[in-house]
XYZ file of C-alpha atoms in Angstrom:
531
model
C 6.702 10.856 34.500
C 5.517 7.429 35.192
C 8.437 4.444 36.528
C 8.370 0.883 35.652
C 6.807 0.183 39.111
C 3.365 2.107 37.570
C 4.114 5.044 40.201
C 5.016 8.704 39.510
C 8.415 10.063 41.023
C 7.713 11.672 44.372
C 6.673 14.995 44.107
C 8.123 17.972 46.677
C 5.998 16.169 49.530
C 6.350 12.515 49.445
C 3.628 10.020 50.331
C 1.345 7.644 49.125
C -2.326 6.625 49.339
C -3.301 3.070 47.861
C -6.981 1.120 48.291
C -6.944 -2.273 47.992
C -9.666 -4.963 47.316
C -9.519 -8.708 48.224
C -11.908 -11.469 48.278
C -11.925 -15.032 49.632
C -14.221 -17.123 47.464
C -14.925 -20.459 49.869
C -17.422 -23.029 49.137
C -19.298 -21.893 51.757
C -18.938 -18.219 51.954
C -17.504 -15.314 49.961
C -15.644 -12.798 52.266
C -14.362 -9.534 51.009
C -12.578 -6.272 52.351
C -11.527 -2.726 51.378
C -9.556 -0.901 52.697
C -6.429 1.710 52.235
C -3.043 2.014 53.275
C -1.611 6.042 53.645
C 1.702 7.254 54.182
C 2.389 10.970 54.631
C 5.993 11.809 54.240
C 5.784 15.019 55.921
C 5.464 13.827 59.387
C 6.931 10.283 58.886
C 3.604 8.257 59.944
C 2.300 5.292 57.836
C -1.569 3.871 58.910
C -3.623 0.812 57.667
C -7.085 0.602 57.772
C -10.277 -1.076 56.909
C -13.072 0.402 55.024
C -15.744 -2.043 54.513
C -16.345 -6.087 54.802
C -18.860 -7.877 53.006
C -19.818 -11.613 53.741
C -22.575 -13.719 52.202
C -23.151 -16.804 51.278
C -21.002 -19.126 48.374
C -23.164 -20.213 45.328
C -21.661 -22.514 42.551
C -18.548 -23.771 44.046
C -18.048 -26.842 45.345
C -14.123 -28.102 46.590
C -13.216 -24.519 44.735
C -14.574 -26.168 41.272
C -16.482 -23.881 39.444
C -19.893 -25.683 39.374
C -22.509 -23.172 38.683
C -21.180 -20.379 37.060
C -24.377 -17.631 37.060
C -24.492 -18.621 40.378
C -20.928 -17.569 41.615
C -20.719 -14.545 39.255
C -23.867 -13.014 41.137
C -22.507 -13.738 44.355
C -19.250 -12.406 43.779
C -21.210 -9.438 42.196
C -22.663 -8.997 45.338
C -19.527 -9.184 46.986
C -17.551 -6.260 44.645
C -21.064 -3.831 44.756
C -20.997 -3.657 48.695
C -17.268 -3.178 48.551
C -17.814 0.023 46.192
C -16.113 3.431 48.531
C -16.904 5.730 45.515
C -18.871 5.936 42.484
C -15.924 4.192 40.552
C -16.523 0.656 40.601
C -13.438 -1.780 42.209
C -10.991 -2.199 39.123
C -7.963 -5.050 40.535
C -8.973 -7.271 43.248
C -7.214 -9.993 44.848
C -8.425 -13.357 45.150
C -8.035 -16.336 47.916
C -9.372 -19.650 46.670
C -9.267 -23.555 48.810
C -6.296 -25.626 48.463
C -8.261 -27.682 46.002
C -7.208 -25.416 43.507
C -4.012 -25.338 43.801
C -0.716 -28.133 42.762
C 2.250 -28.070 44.396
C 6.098 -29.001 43.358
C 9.447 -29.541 44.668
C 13.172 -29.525 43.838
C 15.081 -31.274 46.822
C 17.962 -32.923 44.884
C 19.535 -29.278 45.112
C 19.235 -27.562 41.489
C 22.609 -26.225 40.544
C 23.745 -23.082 38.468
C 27.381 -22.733 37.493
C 29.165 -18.977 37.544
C 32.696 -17.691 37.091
C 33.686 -15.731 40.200
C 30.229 -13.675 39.812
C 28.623 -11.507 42.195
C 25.025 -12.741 42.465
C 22.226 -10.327 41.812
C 18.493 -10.341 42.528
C 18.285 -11.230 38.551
C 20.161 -13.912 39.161
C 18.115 -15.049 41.816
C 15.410 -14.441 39.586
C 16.817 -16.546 37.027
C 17.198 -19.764 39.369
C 13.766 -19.621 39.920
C 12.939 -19.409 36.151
C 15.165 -22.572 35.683
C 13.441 -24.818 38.429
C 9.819 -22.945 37.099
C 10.583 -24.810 33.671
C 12.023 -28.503 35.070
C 9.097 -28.625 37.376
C 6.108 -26.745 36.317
C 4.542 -26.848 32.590
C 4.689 -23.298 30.240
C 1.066 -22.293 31.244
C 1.106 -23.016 34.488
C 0.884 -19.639 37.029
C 3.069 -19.706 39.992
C 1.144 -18.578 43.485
C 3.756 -18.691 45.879
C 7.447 -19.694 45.424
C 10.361 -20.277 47.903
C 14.000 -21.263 47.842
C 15.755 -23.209 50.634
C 18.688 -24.909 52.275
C 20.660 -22.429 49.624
C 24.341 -22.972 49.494
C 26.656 -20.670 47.689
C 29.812 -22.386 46.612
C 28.635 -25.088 48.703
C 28.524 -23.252 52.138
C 24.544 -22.261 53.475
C 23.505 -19.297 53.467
C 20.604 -17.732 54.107
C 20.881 -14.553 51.889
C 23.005 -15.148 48.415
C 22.681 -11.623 46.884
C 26.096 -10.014 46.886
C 28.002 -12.862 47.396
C 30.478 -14.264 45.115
C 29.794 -17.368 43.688
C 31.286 -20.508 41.970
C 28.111 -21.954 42.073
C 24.665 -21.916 43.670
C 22.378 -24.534 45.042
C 19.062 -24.492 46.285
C 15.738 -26.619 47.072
C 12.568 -25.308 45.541
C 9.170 -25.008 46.040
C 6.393 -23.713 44.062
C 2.106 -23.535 45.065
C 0.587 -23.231 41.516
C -2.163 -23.343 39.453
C -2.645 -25.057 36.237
C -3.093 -22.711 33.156
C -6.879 -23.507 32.413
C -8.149 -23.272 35.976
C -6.269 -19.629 36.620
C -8.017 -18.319 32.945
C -11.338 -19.458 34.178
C -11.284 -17.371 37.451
C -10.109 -14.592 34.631
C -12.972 -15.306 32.424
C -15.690 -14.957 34.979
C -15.032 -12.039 36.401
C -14.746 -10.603 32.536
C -18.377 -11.716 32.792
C -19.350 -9.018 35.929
C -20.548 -6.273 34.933
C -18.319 -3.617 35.818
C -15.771 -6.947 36.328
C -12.170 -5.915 37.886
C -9.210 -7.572 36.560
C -7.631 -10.121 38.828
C -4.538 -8.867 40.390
C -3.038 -11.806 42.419
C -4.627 -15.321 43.108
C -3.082 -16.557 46.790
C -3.983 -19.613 48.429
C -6.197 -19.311 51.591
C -4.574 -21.943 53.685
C -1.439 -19.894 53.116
C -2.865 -16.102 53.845
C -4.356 -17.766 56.683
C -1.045 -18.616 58.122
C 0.176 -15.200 57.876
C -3.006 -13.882 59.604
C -2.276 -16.501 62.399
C 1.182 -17.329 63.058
C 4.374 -15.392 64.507
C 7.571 -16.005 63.260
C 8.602 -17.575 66.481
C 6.209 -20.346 65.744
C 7.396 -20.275 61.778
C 10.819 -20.810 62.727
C 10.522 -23.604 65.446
C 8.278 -25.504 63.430
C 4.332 -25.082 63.451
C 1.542 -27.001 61.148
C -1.621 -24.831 60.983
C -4.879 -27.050 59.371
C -7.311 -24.794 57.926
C -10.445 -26.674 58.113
C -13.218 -25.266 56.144
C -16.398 -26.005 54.627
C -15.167 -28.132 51.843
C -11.376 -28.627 52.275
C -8.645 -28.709 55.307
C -5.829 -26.940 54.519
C -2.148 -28.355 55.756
C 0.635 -26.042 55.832
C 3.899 -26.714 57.453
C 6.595 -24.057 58.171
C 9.962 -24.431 59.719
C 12.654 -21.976 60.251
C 10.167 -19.719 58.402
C 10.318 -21.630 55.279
C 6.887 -23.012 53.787
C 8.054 -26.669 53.978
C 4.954 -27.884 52.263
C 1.190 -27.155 51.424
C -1.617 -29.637 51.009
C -5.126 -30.100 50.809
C -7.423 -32.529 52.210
C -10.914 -32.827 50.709
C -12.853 -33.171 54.204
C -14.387 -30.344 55.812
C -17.483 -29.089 57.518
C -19.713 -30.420 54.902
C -18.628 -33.965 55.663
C -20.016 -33.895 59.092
C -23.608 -32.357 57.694
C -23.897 -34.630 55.080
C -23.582 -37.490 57.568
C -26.560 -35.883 59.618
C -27.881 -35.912 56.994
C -28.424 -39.297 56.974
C -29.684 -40.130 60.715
C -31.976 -42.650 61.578
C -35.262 -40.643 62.416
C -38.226 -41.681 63.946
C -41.569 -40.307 62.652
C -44.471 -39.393 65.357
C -47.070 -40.919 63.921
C -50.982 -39.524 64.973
C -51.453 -42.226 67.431
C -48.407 -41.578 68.927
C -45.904 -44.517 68.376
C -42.690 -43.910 67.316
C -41.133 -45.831 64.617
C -37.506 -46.009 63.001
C -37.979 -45.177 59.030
C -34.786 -46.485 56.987
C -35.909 -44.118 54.535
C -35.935 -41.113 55.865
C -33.677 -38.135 55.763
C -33.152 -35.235 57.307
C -32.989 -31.680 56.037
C -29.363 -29.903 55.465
C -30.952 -27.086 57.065
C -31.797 -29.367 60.145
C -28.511 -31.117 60.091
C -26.266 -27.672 60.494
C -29.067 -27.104 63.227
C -27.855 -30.228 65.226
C -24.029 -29.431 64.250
C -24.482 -25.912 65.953
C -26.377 -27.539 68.931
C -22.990 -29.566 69.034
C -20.389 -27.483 68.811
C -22.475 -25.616 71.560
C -22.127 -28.562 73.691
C -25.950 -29.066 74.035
C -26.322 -32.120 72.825
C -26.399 -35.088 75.779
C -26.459 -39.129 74.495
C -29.809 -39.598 76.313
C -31.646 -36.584 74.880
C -33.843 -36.563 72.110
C -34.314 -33.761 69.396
C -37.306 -33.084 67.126
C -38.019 -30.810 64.731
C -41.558 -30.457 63.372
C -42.774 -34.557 63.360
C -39.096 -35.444 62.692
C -37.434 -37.249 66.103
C -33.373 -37.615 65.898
C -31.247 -39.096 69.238
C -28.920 -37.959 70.702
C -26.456 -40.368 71.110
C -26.726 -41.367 67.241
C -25.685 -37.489 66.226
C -22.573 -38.313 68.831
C -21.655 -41.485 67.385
C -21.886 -39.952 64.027
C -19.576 -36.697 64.735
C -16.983 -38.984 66.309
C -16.690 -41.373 63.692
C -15.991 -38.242 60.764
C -13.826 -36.155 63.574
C -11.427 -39.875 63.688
C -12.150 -39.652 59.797
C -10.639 -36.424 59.445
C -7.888 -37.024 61.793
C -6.626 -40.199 60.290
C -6.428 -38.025 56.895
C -4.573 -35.289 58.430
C -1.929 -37.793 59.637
C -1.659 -38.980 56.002
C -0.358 -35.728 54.399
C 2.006 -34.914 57.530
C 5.267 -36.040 56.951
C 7.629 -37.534 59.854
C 8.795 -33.961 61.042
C 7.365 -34.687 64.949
C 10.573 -33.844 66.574
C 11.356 -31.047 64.441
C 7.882 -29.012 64.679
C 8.124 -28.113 68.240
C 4.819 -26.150 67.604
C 2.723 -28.264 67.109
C -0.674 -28.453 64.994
C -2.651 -25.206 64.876
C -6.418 -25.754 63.956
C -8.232 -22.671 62.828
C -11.606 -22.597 60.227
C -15.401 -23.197 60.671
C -14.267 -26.448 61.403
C -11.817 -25.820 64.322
C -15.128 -25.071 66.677
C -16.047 -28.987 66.808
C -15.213 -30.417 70.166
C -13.273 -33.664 70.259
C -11.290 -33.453 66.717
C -8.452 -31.544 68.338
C -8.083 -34.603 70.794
C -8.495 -37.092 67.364
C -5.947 -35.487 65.929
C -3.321 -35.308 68.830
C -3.955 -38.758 69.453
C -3.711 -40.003 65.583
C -0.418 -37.316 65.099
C 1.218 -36.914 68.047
C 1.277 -33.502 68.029
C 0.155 -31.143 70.420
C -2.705 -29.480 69.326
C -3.825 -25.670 69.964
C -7.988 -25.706 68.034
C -10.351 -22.134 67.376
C -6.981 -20.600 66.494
C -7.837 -16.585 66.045
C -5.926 -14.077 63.897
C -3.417 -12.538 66.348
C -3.669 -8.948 64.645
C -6.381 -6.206 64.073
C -6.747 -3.482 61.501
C -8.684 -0.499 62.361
C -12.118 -0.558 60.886
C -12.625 -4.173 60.996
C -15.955 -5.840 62.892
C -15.030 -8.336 65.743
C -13.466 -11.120 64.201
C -13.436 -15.125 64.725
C -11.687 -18.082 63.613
C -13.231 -18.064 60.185
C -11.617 -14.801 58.907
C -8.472 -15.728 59.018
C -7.625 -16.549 55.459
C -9.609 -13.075 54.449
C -7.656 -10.938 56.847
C -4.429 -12.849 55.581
C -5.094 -11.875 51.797
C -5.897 -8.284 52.790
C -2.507 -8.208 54.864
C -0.604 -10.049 52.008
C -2.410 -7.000 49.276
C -1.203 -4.289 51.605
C 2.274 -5.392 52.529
C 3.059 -5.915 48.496
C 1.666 -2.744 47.953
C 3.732 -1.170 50.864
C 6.817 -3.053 49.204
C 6.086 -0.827 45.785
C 5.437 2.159 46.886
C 8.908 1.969 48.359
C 10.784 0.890 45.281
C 8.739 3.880 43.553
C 10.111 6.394 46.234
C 6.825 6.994 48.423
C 4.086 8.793 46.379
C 0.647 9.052 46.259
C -1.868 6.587 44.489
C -5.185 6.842 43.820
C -6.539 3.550 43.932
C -4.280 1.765 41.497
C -3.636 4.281 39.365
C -0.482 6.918 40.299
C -1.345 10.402 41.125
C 0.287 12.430 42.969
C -1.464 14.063 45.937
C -0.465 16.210 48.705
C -3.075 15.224 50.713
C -3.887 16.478 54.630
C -5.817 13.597 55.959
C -4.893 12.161 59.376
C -2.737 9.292 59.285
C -4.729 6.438 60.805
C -7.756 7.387 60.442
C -10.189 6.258 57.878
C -11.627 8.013 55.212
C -15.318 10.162 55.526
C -18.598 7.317 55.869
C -15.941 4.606 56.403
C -16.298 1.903 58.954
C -14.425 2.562 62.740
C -12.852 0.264 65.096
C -10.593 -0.050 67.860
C -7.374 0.493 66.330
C -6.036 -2.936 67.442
C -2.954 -3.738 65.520
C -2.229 -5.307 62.090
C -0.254 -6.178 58.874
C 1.460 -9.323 57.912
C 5.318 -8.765 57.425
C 7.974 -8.274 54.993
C 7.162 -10.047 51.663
C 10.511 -10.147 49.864
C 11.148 -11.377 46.433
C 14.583 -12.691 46.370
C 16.130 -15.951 47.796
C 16.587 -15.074 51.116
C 14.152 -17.325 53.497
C 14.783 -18.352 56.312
C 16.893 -16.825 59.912
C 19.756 -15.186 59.079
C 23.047 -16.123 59.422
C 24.542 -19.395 58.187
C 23.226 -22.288 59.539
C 23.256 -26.384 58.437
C 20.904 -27.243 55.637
C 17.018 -28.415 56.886
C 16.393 -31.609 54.769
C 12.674 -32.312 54.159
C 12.171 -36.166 54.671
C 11.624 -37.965 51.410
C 8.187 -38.608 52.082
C 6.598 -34.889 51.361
C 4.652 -35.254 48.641
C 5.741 -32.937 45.772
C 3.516 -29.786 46.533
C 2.145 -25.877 45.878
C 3.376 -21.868 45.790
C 2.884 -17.916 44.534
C 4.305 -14.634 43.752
C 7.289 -13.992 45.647
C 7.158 -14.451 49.340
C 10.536 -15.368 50.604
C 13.003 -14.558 53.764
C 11.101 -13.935 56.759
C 7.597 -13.141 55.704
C 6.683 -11.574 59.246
C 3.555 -11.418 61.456
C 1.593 -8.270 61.262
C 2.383 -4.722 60.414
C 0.904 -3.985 64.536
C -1.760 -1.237 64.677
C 0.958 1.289 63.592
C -0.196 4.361 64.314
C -3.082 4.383 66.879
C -0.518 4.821 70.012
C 1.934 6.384 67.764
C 2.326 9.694 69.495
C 2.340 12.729 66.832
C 5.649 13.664 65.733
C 6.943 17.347 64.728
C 6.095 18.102 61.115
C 9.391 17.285 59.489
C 10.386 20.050 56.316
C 10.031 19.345 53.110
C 12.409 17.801 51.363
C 14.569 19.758 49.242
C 17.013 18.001 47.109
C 17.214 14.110 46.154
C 19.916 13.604 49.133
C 16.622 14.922 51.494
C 14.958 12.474 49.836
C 16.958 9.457 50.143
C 17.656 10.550 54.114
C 13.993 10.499 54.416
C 13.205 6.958 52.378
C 16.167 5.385 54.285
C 14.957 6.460 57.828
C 11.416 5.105 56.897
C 12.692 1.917 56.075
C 14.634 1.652 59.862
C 11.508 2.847 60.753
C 9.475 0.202 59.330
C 11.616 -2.277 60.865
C 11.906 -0.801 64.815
C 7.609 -0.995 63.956
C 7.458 -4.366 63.395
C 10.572 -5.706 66.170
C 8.985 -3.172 68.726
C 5.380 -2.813 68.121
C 3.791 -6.375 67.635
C 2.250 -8.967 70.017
């Protein structure tokens, strides 16, 4: 017998065994991962791992607009085929797209909801956000991320309203969605894959890329990661763990190519004088030569480079790269608002784009801020290849897909699932360890926290109301993500010593014994076990 949640009711032996698929379509690359999550109720141990990870290059997108359709379809096609871990092809998959495709909106003048001496509920909670979703956001539009703030119940702050009695309840809101047409286009092409799965969850990449890099210490004293990728830099500014604000700026890598692009060359002629030709470009491929050279540091003012009969100097490719690294700085400060005192953080640069020398120092000097650049993903899950800078937002979207899967396979009662549909298993394998022909790694530590779906953001306790200044732009948000979205579910089980097979549960009091001590469990795991 099947619950709402899609699951079956636990069977004698409880656990559960889910594989999820994600992909992060950038304008410059498509990145994807499999991998499973297992939980075996019979000796209490839960493991995360990767199976495979795909990365190729992007084709038809440009600022995450759909330019080329054919062109993204048979990348993405690509993308879903290596993914495959059985003859079934990949039937949900969950996507990260660039902050271009995403709008963003805010209620700070504290939306109000009358009661009569009522007890609040999560459906109550639920139905604040349904009444800010229709004064802010039009009918079509999909939320991505949503979260509720400086909440006050009968006009004292609180940071979790469910089961309190209220008068009244007041909140700020913030939503990251997408407009109606762009979400069913993203629907309609993957319809067009052969073999096409069904999009489960769209998420935006500067914002799984937070939760791959940041700890909550750094969420709740105030931190501003920039995601600076091919296309697009990605703002996002948390304090007191609340997702203040989200915004996208459309300079990226590209920017500093397509000004290489345009160097003054010198051609060697057969005589051999050298002259300057106005009219001459360089290659892209050339240009991302010289950008690599730079970022490598092996590129000097007096040097000259030369490719073929093509002659470019050195100190013309530094002049250049300075001039778009104060560029990009200048627009960074432009989306910020004036929280400098308040995000004691900092500015967190991570992306391609976080490997060019001298646009950290721009941007301290243009912000203010301290800034930390080549920002790495502070967690590991078994099975996945070395990472850098630039898989951040895909290992963030994998975490995100895992921990909202963990979250319903609780509510369900810990089962077993077969890929996304529910089937009951009592299954032997080794918690931990990855499945037959899948990928290995050091078991280094992993998943992104707690994703909870009701109003409570923020530390706990009561506490005085944070008041955004005036000047954030009305922005961007998903499914829910709310109180304390955590840092990483740590490498759970490689150094978990075994346990003693615990028996089988005999009676629904077992069970609920057994669900309840996971959940303590779950929590010592992630207060205990993490960096």
């Amino acid at each position: 017998m099947l619950t709402t949640d899609g699951f079956e009711k636990p069977m004698e032996k409880q656990g559960f065994h889910s594989t999820k698929t994600v992909i992060d379509i950038g304008n410059a690359q498509i990145k994807g991962i499999v991998g499973e999550i297992n939980y075996s109720g019979t000796n209490d141990q839960l493991s995360v791992s990767v199976l495979k990870y795909k990365e190729i290059e992007s084709g038809g997108l440009v600022r995450s607009e759909i330019t080329a359709e054919y062109d993204l379809i048979s990348a993405v096609a690509v993308v879903l085929d290596a993914l495959r871990v059985s003859e079934r092809p990949v039937d949900k998959v969950s996507i990260g797209l660039g902050g271009a495709a995403f709008k963003t909106a805010r209620a700070t003048n504290r939306l109000v909801t009358e009661y009569q001496a009522k007890t609040l509920t999560e459906e109550d909670i639920e139905d604040f956000y349904k009444k800010a979703q229709r004064e802010l956001l039009s009918p079509g539009d999909r939320v991505i991320h949503r979260e509720m703030y400086n909440i006050r119940v009968n006009d004292k702050p609180t940071a979790s309203p469910v089961g309190r009695v209220a008068d009244t309840l007041r909140a700020d809101v913030y939503f990251i969605y997408m407009e109606e047409a762009a979400y069913r286009r993203y629907e309609d092409l993957f319809r067009k894959i052969p073999d096409g799965p069904a999009i489960e969850r769209i998420m935006a990449n500067g914002y799984t890329a937070a939760m791959a890099l940041l700890r909550n210490e750094e969420k709740n004293a105030g931190v501003i990661l920039a995601d600076i990728g091919w296309g697009t830099t990605d703002i996002v500014i948390f304090k007191r763990n609340w997702l203040l604000d989200f915004e996208s700026i459309p300079f990226g890598m590209m920017h500093f190519i397509l000004d290489l692009c345009k160097l003054p060359q010198f051609i060697n002629y057969k005589d051999g004088e050298q002259r300057y030709t106005a009219k001459s470009t360089i290659s892209q491929e050339y240009a991302e030569e010289l950008l690599e050279l730079y970022i490598q540091n092996k590129i000097g003012a007096k040097e000259t480079f030369f490719k073929e009969t093509v002659y470019c100097r050195g100190e013309y490719i530094l002049e250049l790269i300075a001039m778009r690294c104060e560029h990009i700085a200048e627009e960074i400060k432009k989306v910020l608002p004036n929280l400098n005192k308040d995000l004691k953080k900092g500015i967190i640069l991570t992306g391609g784009g976080s490997r060019i020398y001298g646009l950290a120092e721009k941007i301290k000097e243009k912000t203010g801020h301290s800034v930390v650049c080549n920002a790495l993903p502070f967690f590991r899950f078994h099975g996945l290849p070395e990472v850098d800078e630039r898989m951040a937002a895909v290992i963030g979207l994998f975490g995100e897909a895992i921990e909202a899967e963990y979250e319903r396979a609780l509510k369900a009662g810990f089962l077993e699932t077969d890929g996304d549909t529910a089937q009951p298993v009592e299954s032997d394998r080794q918690p931990g360890l990855p499945d037959q022909g899948a990928s290995t790694g050091d078991p280094k530590i992993d998943e992104p926290g707690t994703e909870q779906t009701g109003a409570q953001t923020g530390t706990g306790g009561e506490e005085e109301p944070f008041v955004p200044p005036q000047d954030i732009p009305p922005s961007v948000s998903d499914q829910p993500t709310g109180d304390d979205i955590d840092e990483a579910f740590q490498n759970i089980l490689g150094n978990r010593p075994s346990e003693k097979k615990k028996p089988e549960p005999k009676s629904s009091e077992d069970k609920r014994k057994i669900k309840d001590k996971v959940k303590i469990w779950w929590q010592n795991i992630k207060e205990n076990y993490m960096d």
